Amino acid sequence: MNHILTETEELLKYKLLQKSRSVAIIIFFLLGLLLGAATIYSLIYFGKITLPSQAIENQLNESQKSTDESKSEFQ
């Protein structure tokens, strides 16, 4: 009887260990995602990466400046 209890206790400990291991893996995965998102955000914020919408806006602003300059040259 005592032998059965120790096997059951060992099985419960093993299942708890497996569960805590999977929780740790999920936590590390989420931390990795958070770190990646923070890195991309900081690169965009400090201007190291240009988003497509920013590139289009910059291109439109440059073309507007060039048309304004050419208008002032003709006048």
PDB file of N, CA and C in Angstrom:
ATOM      1  N   MET A   1       0.836  -1.207   0.000  1.00  0.00           N
ATOM      2  CA  MET A   1       0.000   0.000   0.000  1.00  0.00           C
ATOM      3  C   MET A   1       0.869   1.255   0.000  1.00  0.00           C
ATOM      4  N   ASN A   2       1.902   1.235   0.830  1.00  0.00           N
ATOM      5  CA  ASN A   2       2.792   2.386   0.914  1.00  0.00           C
ATOM      6  C   ASN A   2       3.531   2.595  -0.406  1.00  0.00           C
ATOM      7  N   HIS A   3       3.839   1.501  -1.097  1.00  0.00           N
ATOM      8  CA  HIS A   3       4.529   1.577  -2.383  1.00  0.00           C
ATOM      9  C   HIS A   3       3.656   2.270  -3.431  1.00  0.00           C
ATOM     10  N   ILE A   4       2.356   1.996  -3.420  1.00  0.00           N
ATOM     11  CA  ILE A   4       1.420   2.616  -4.365  1.00  0.00           C
ATOM     12  C   ILE A   4       1.325   4.115  -4.109  1.00  0.00           C
ATOM     13  N   LEU A   5       1.302   4.505  -2.847  1.00  0.00           N
ATOM     14  CA  LEU A   5       1.243   5.930  -2.526  1.00  0.00           C
ATOM     15  C   LEU A   5       2.483   6.669  -3.007  1.00  0.00           C
ATOM     16  N   THR A   6       3.642   6.086  -2.847  1.00  0.00           N
ATOM     17  CA  THR A   6       4.852   6.768  -3.304  1.00  0.00           C
ATOM     18  C   THR A   6       4.879   6.883  -4.815  1.00  0.00           C
ATOM     19  N   GLU A   7       4.394   5.862  -5.533  1.00  0.00           N
ATOM     20  CA  GLU A   7       4.321   5.965  -6.994  1.00  0.00           C
ATOM     21  C   GLU A   7       3.353   7.057  -7.414  1.00  0.00           C
ATOM     22  N   THR A   8       2.220   7.158  -6.727  1.00  0.00           N
ATOM     23  CA  THR A   8       1.242   8.206  -7.036  1.00  0.00           C
ATOM     24  C   THR A   8       1.821   9.579  -6.745  1.00  0.00           C
ATOM     25  N   GLU A   9       2.531   9.711  -5.633  1.00  0.00           N
ATOM     26  CA  GLU A   9       3.146  10.993  -5.307  1.00  0.00           C
ATOM     27  C   GLU A   9       4.197  11.372  -6.344  1.00  0.00           C
ATOM     28  N   GLU A  10       4.980  10.401  -6.783  1.00  0.00           N
ATOM     29  CA  GLU A  10       5.993  10.679  -7.799  1.00  0.00           C
ATOM     30  C   GLU A  10       5.340  11.076  -9.114  1.00  0.00           C
ATOM     31  N   LEU A  11       4.245  10.425  -9.457  1.00  0.00           N
ATOM     32  CA  LEU A  11       3.533  10.768 -10.683  1.00  0.00           C
ATOM     33  C   LEU A  11       2.975  12.178 -10.609  1.00  0.00           C
ATOM     34  N   LEU A  12       2.408  12.553  -9.466  1.00  0.00           N
ATOM     35  CA  LEU A  12       1.887  13.910  -9.300  1.00  0.00           C
ATOM     36  C   LEU A  12       3.007  14.949  -9.364  1.00  0.00           C
ATOM     37  N   LYS A  13       4.140  14.647  -8.768  1.00  0.00           N
ATOM     38  CA  LYS A  13       5.288  15.560  -8.835  1.00  0.00           C
ATOM     39  C   LYS A  13       5.762  15.723 -10.273  1.00  0.00           C
ATOM     40  N   TYR A  14       5.797  14.616 -11.012  1.00  0.00           N
ATOM     41  CA  TYR A  14       6.226  14.666 -12.402  1.00  0.00           C
ATOM     42  C   TYR A  14       5.266  15.510 -13.235  1.00  0.00           C
ATOM     43  N   LYS A  15       3.972  15.329 -13.038  1.00  0.00           N
ATOM     44  CA  LYS A  15       2.985  16.110 -13.789  1.00  0.00           C
ATOM     45  C   LYS A  15       3.096  17.593 -13.446  1.00  0.00           C
ATOM     46  N   LEU A  16       3.317  17.903 -12.172  1.00  0.00           N
ATOM     47  CA  LEU A  16       3.486  19.294 -11.759  1.00  0.00           C
ATOM     48  C   LEU A  16       4.736  19.893 -12.385  1.00  0.00           C
ATOM     49  N   LEU A  17       5.804  19.119 -12.450  1.00  0.00           N
ATOM     50  CA  LEU A  17       7.045  19.586 -13.066  1.00  0.00           C
ATOM     51  C   LEU A  17       6.851  19.852 -14.549  1.00  0.00           C
ATOM     52  N   GLN A  18       6.140  18.965 -15.231  1.00  0.00           N
ATOM     53  CA  GLN A  18       5.864  19.152 -16.655  1.00  0.00           C
ATOM     54  C   GLN A  18       5.010  20.396 -16.888  1.00  0.00           C
ATOM     55  N   LYS A  19       4.026  20.607 -16.029  1.00  0.00           N
ATOM     56  CA  LYS A  19       3.155  21.767 -16.171  1.00  0.00           C
ATOM     57  C   LYS A  19       3.934  23.067 -15.950  1.00  0.00           C
ATOM     58  N   SER A  20       4.788  23.084 -14.933  1.00  0.00           N
ATOM     59  CA  SER A  20       5.568  24.290 -14.666  1.00  0.00           C
ATOM     60  C   SER A  20       6.575  24.543 -15.782  1.00  0.00           C
ATOM     61  N   ARG A  21       7.087  23.474 -16.392  1.00  0.00           N
ATOM     62  CA  ARG A  21       8.018  23.635 -17.512  1.00  0.00           C
ATOM     63  C   ARG A  21       7.304  24.255 -18.711  1.00  0.00           C
ATOM     64  N   SER A  22       6.100  23.811 -19.000  1.00  0.00           N
ATOM     65  CA  SER A  22       5.373  24.371 -20.136  1.00  0.00           C
ATOM     66  C   SER A  22       4.974  25.826 -19.869  1.00  0.00           C
ATOM     67  N   VAL A  23       4.649  26.141 -18.625  1.00  0.00           N
ATOM     68  CA  VAL A  23       4.331  27.531 -18.285  1.00  0.00           C
ATOM     69  C   VAL A  23       5.569  28.406 -18.457  1.00  0.00           C
ATOM     70  N   ALA A  24       6.727  27.904 -18.066  1.00  0.00           N
ATOM     71  CA  ALA A  24       7.968  28.667 -18.223  1.00  0.00           C
ATOM     72  C   ALA A  24       8.280  28.900 -19.697  1.00  0.00           C
ATOM     73  N   ILE A  25       8.043  27.890 -20.535  1.00  0.00           N
ATOM     74  CA  ILE A  25       8.281  28.048 -21.968  1.00  0.00           C
ATOM     75  C   ILE A  25       7.360  29.114 -22.547  1.00  0.00           C
ATOM     76  N   ILE A  26       6.097  29.105 -22.157  1.00  0.00           N
ATOM     77  CA  ILE A  26       5.144  30.108 -22.643  1.00  0.00           C
ATOM     78  C   ILE A  26       5.551  31.504 -22.188  1.00  0.00           C
ATOM     79  N   ILE A  27       5.987  31.632 -20.945  1.00  0.00           N
ATOM     80  CA  ILE A  27       6.402  32.945 -20.432  1.00  0.00           C
ATOM     81  C   ILE A  27       7.613  33.461 -21.199  1.00  0.00           C
ATOM     82  N   PHE A  28       8.610  32.598 -21.437  1.00  0.00           N
ATOM     83  CA  PHE A  28       9.784  33.028 -22.200  1.00  0.00           C
ATOM     84  C   PHE A  28       9.423  33.398 -23.627  1.00  0.00           C
ATOM     85  N   PHE A  29       8.487  32.672 -24.239  1.00  0.00           N
ATOM     86  CA  PHE A  29       8.037  32.997 -25.588  1.00  0.00           C
ATOM     87  C   PHE A  29       7.376  34.372 -25.622  1.00  0.00           C
ATOM     88  N   LEU A  30       6.509  34.643 -24.650  1.00  0.00           N
ATOM     89  CA  LEU A  30       5.842  35.941 -24.601  1.00  0.00           C
ATOM     90  C   LEU A  30       6.827  37.068 -24.326  1.00  0.00           C
ATOM     91  N   LEU A  31       7.812  36.816 -23.469  1.00  0.00           N
ATOM     92  CA  LEU A  31       8.840  37.830 -23.225  1.00  0.00           C
ATOM     93  C   LEU A  31       9.645  38.113 -24.486  1.00  0.00           C
ATOM     94  N   GLY A  32       9.918  37.085 -25.270  1.00  0.00           N
ATOM     95  CA  GLY A  32      10.618  37.276 -26.541  1.00  0.00           C
ATOM     96  C   GLY A  32       9.806  38.115 -27.513  1.00  0.00           C
ATOM     97  N   LEU A  33       8.512  37.845 -27.581  1.00  0.00           N
ATOM     98  CA  LEU A  33       7.642  38.659 -28.439  1.00  0.00           C
ATOM     99  C   LEU A  33       7.620  40.109 -27.987  1.00  0.00           C
ATOM    100  N   LEU A  34       7.547  40.316 -26.676  1.00  0.00           N
ATOM    101  CA  LEU A  34       7.533  41.674 -26.138  1.00  0.00           C
ATOM    102  C   LEU A  34       8.836  42.394 -26.450  1.00  0.00           C
ATOM    103  N   LEU A  35       9.950  41.709 -26.297  1.00  0.00           N
ATOM    104  CA  LEU A  35      11.244  42.314 -26.595  1.00  0.00           C
ATOM    105  C   LEU A  35      11.351  42.663 -28.077  1.00  0.00           C
ATOM    106  N   GLY A  36      10.894  41.789 -28.938  1.00  0.00           N
ATOM    107  CA  GLY A  36      10.915  42.062 -30.371  1.00  0.00           C
ATOM    108  C   GLY A  36      10.045  43.247 -30.747  1.00  0.00           C
ATOM    109  N   ALA A  37       8.862  43.311 -30.168  1.00  0.00           N
ATOM    110  CA  ALA A  37       7.959  44.428 -30.457  1.00  0.00           C
ATOM    111  C   ALA A  37       8.551  45.746 -29.954  1.00  0.00           C
ATOM    112  N   ALA A  38       9.162  45.726 -28.779  1.00  0.00           N
ATOM    113  CA  ALA A  38       9.775  46.943 -28.240  1.00  0.00           C
ATOM    114  C   ALA A  38      10.948  47.389 -29.103  1.00  0.00           C
ATOM    115  N   THR A  39      11.704  46.432 -29.614  1.00  0.00           N
ATOM    116  CA  THR A  39      12.838  46.772 -30.483  1.00  0.00           C
ATOM    117  C   THR A  39      12.355  47.410 -31.780  1.00  0.00           C
ATOM    118  N   ILE A  40      11.358  46.823 -32.401  1.00  0.00           N
ATOM    119  CA  ILE A  40      10.833  47.377 -33.651  1.00  0.00           C
ATOM    120  C   ILE A  40      10.236  48.759 -33.415  1.00  0.00           C
ATOM    121  N   TYR A  41       9.505  48.924 -32.306  1.00  0.00           N
ATOM    122  CA  TYR A  41       8.918  50.220 -31.998  1.00  0.00           C
ATOM    123  C   TYR A  41      10.005  51.274 -31.814  1.00  0.00           C
ATOM    124  N   SER A  42      11.087  50.923 -31.103  1.00  0.00           N
ATOM    125  CA  SER A  42      12.146  51.905 -30.871  1.00  0.00           C
ATOM    126  C   SER A  42      12.859  52.255 -32.177  1.00  0.00           C
ATOM    127  N   LEU A  43      13.042  51.266 -33.057  1.00  0.00           N
ATOM    128  CA  LEU A  43      13.669  51.559 -34.351  1.00  0.00           C
ATOM    129  C   LEU A  43      12.801  52.488 -35.188  1.00  0.00           C
ATOM    130  N   ILE A  44      11.504  52.277 -35.156  1.00  0.00           N
ATOM    131  CA  ILE A  44      10.598  53.159 -35.895  1.00  0.00           C
ATOM    132  C   ILE A  44      10.578  54.542 -35.258  1.00  0.00           C
ATOM    133  N   TYR A  45      10.533  54.595 -33.930  1.00  0.00           N
ATOM    134  CA  TYR A  45      10.446  55.867 -33.215  1.00  0.00           C
ATOM    135  C   TYR A  45      11.677  56.729 -33.471  1.00  0.00           C
ATOM    136  N   PHE A  46      12.856  56.114 -33.467  1.00  0.00           N
ATOM    137  CA  PHE A  46      14.082  56.886 -33.663  1.00  0.00           C
ATOM    138  C   PHE A  46      14.451  57.046 -35.136  1.00  0.00           C
ATOM    139  N   GLY A  47      13.601  56.581 -36.030  1.00  0.00           N
ATOM    140  CA  GLY A  47      13.783  56.835 -37.458  1.00  0.00           C
ATOM    141  C   GLY A  47      14.748  55.908 -38.159  1.00  0.00           C
ATOM    142  N   LYS A  48      15.119  54.791 -37.550  1.00  0.00           N
ATOM    143  CA  LYS A  48      16.024  53.853 -38.216  1.00  0.00           C
ATOM    144  C   LYS A  48      15.276  53.020 -39.253  1.00  0.00           C
ATOM    145  N   ILE A  49      13.969  52.847 -39.053  1.00  0.00           N
ATOM    146  CA  ILE A  49      13.124  52.121 -40.002  1.00  0.00           C
ATOM    147  C   ILE A  49      12.018  53.082 -40.448  1.00  0.00           C
ATOM    148  N   THR A  50      11.771  53.131 -41.744  1.00  0.00           N
ATOM    149  CA  THR A  50      10.700  53.976 -42.267  1.00  0.00           C
ATOM    150  C   THR A  50       9.538  53.085 -42.694  1.00  0.00           C
ATOM    151  N   LEU A  51       8.376  53.366 -42.158  1.00  0.00           N
ATOM    152  CA  LEU A  51       7.189  52.614 -42.553  1.00  0.00           C
ATOM    153  C   LEU A  51       6.749  53.038 -43.949  1.00  0.00           C
ATOM    154  N   PRO A  52       6.049  52.200 -44.680  1.00  0.00           N
ATOM    155  CA  PRO A  52       5.600  52.570 -46.032  1.00  0.00           C
ATOM    156  C   PRO A  52       4.740  53.836 -46.049  1.00  0.00           C
ATOM    157  N   SER A  53       3.878  54.004 -45.065  1.00  0.00           N
ATOM    158  CA  SER A  53       3.042  55.209 -45.034  1.00  0.00           C
ATOM    159  C   SER A  53       3.894  56.458 -44.809  1.00  0.00           C
ATOM    160  N   GLN A  54       4.941  56.328 -43.977  1.00  0.00           N
ATOM    161  CA  GLN A  54       5.839  57.461 -43.777  1.00  0.00           C
ATOM    162  C   GLN A  54       6.614  57.772 -45.045  1.00  0.00           C
ATOM    163  N   ALA A  55       7.023  56.741 -45.760  1.00  0.00           N
ATOM    164  CA  ALA A  55       7.777  56.938 -47.004  1.00  0.00           C
ATOM    165  C   ALA A  55       6.923  57.659 -48.036  1.00  0.00           C
ATOM    166  N   ILE A  56       5.669  57.283 -48.152  1.00  0.00           N
ATOM    167  CA  ILE A  56       4.762  57.943 -49.099  1.00  0.00           C
ATOM    168  C   ILE A  56       4.555  59.396 -48.700  1.00  0.00           C
ATOM    169  N   GLU A  57       4.357  59.631 -47.406  1.00  0.00           N
ATOM    170  CA  GLU A  57       4.162  61.001 -46.929  1.00  0.00           C
ATOM    171  C   GLU A  57       5.408  61.853 -47.186  1.00  0.00           C
ATOM    172  N   ASN A  58       6.582  61.292 -46.928  1.00  0.00           N
ATOM    173  CA  ASN A  58       7.824  62.021 -47.184  1.00  0.00           C
ATOM    174  C   ASN A  58       7.987  62.334 -48.663  1.00  0.00           C
ATOM    175  N   GLN A  59       7.624  61.367 -49.514  1.00  0.00           N
ATOM    176  CA  GLN A  59       7.736  61.575 -50.952  1.00  0.00           C
ATOM    177  C   GLN A  59       6.771  62.668 -51.413  1.00  0.00           C
ATOM    178  N   LEU A  60       5.565  62.678 -50.868  1.00  0.00           N
ATOM    179  CA  LEU A  60       4.604  63.719 -51.226  1.00  0.00           C
ATOM    180  C   LEU A  60       5.081  65.092 -50.762  1.00  0.00           C
ATOM    181  N   ASN A  61       5.641  65.158 -49.565  1.00  0.00           N
ATOM    182  CA  ASN A  61       6.165  66.431 -49.070  1.00  0.00           C
ATOM    183  C   ASN A  61       7.310  66.939 -49.933  1.00  0.00           C
ATOM    184  N   GLU A  62       8.197  66.044 -50.361  1.00  0.00           N
ATOM    185  CA  GLU A  62       9.305  66.453 -51.220  1.00  0.00           C
ATOM    186  C   GLU A  62       8.810  66.935 -52.577  1.00  0.00           C
ATOM    187  N   SER A  63       7.827  66.248 -53.140  1.00  0.00           N
ATOM    188  CA  SER A  63       7.307  66.672 -54.437  1.00  0.00           C
ATOM    189  C   SER A  63       6.574  68.003 -54.304  1.00  0.00           C
ATOM    190  N   GLN A  64       5.909  68.226 -53.176  1.00  0.00           N
ATOM    191  CA  GLN A  64       5.238  69.512 -52.942  1.00  0.00           C
ATOM    192  C   GLN A  64       6.265  70.635 -52.832  1.00  0.00           C
ATOM    193  N   LYS A  65       7.370  70.368 -52.140  1.00  0.00           N
ATOM    194  CA  LYS A  65       8.429  71.378 -52.022  1.00  0.00           C
ATOM    195  C   LYS A  65       9.025  71.710 -53.378  1.00  0.00           C
ATOM    196  N   SER A  66       9.249  70.681 -54.197  1.00  0.00           N
ATOM    197  CA  SER A  66       9.857  70.911 -55.510  1.00  0.00           C
ATOM    198  C   SER A  66       8.907  71.688 -56.413  1.00  0.00           C
ATOM    199  N   THR A  67       7.599  71.422 -56.338  1.00  0.00           N
ATOM    200  CA  THR A  67       6.652  72.197 -57.151  1.00  0.00           C
ATOM    201  C   THR A  67       6.567  73.635 -56.647  1.00  0.00           C
ATOM    202  N   ASP A  68       6.647  73.834 -55.334  1.00  0.00           N
ATOM    203  CA  ASP A  68       6.645  75.193 -54.796  1.00  0.00           C
ATOM    204  C   ASP A  68       7.895  75.948 -55.231  1.00  0.00           C
ATOM    205  N   GLU A  69       9.034  75.261 -55.245  1.00  0.00           N
ATOM    206  CA  GLU A  69      10.276  75.902 -55.673  1.00  0.00           C
ATOM    207  C   GLU A  69      10.232  76.245 -57.155  1.00  0.00           C
ATOM    208  N   SER A  70       9.683  75.334 -57.966  1.00  0.00           N
ATOM    209  CA  SER A  70       9.619  75.618 -59.392  1.00  0.00           C
ATOM    210  C   SER A  70       8.634  76.740 -59.692  1.00  0.00           C
ATOM    211  N   LYS A  71       7.557  76.853 -58.923  1.00  0.00           N
ATOM    212  CA  LYS A  71       6.614  77.959 -59.090  1.00  0.00           C
ATOM    213  C   LYS A  71       7.281  79.281 -58.750  1.00  0.00           C
ATOM    214  N   SER A  72       8.092  79.296 -57.683  1.00  0.00           N
ATOM    215  CA  SER A  72       8.759  80.534 -57.291  1.00  0.00           C
ATOM    216  C   SER A  72       9.824  80.917 -58.303  1.00  0.00           C
ATOM    217  N   GLU A  73      10.452  79.966 -59.002  1.00  0.00           N
ATOM    218  CA  GLU A  73      11.434  80.279 -60.027  1.00  0.00           C
ATOM    219  C   GLU A  73      10.779  80.915 -61.254  1.00  0.00           C
ATOM    220  N   PHE A  74       9.573  80.486 -61.598  1.00  0.00           N
ATOM    221  CA  PHE A  74       8.903  81.027 -62.773  1.00  0.00           C
ATOM    222  C   PHE A  74       8.332  82.412 -62.521  1.00  0.00           C
ATOM    223  N   GLN A  75       8.141  82.752 -61.281  1.00  0.00           N
ATOM    224  CA  GLN A  75       7.529  84.073 -60.997  1.00  0.00           C
ATOM    225  C   GLN A  75       8.530  85.155 -60.944  1.00  0.00           C
TER     226      GLN A  75
END
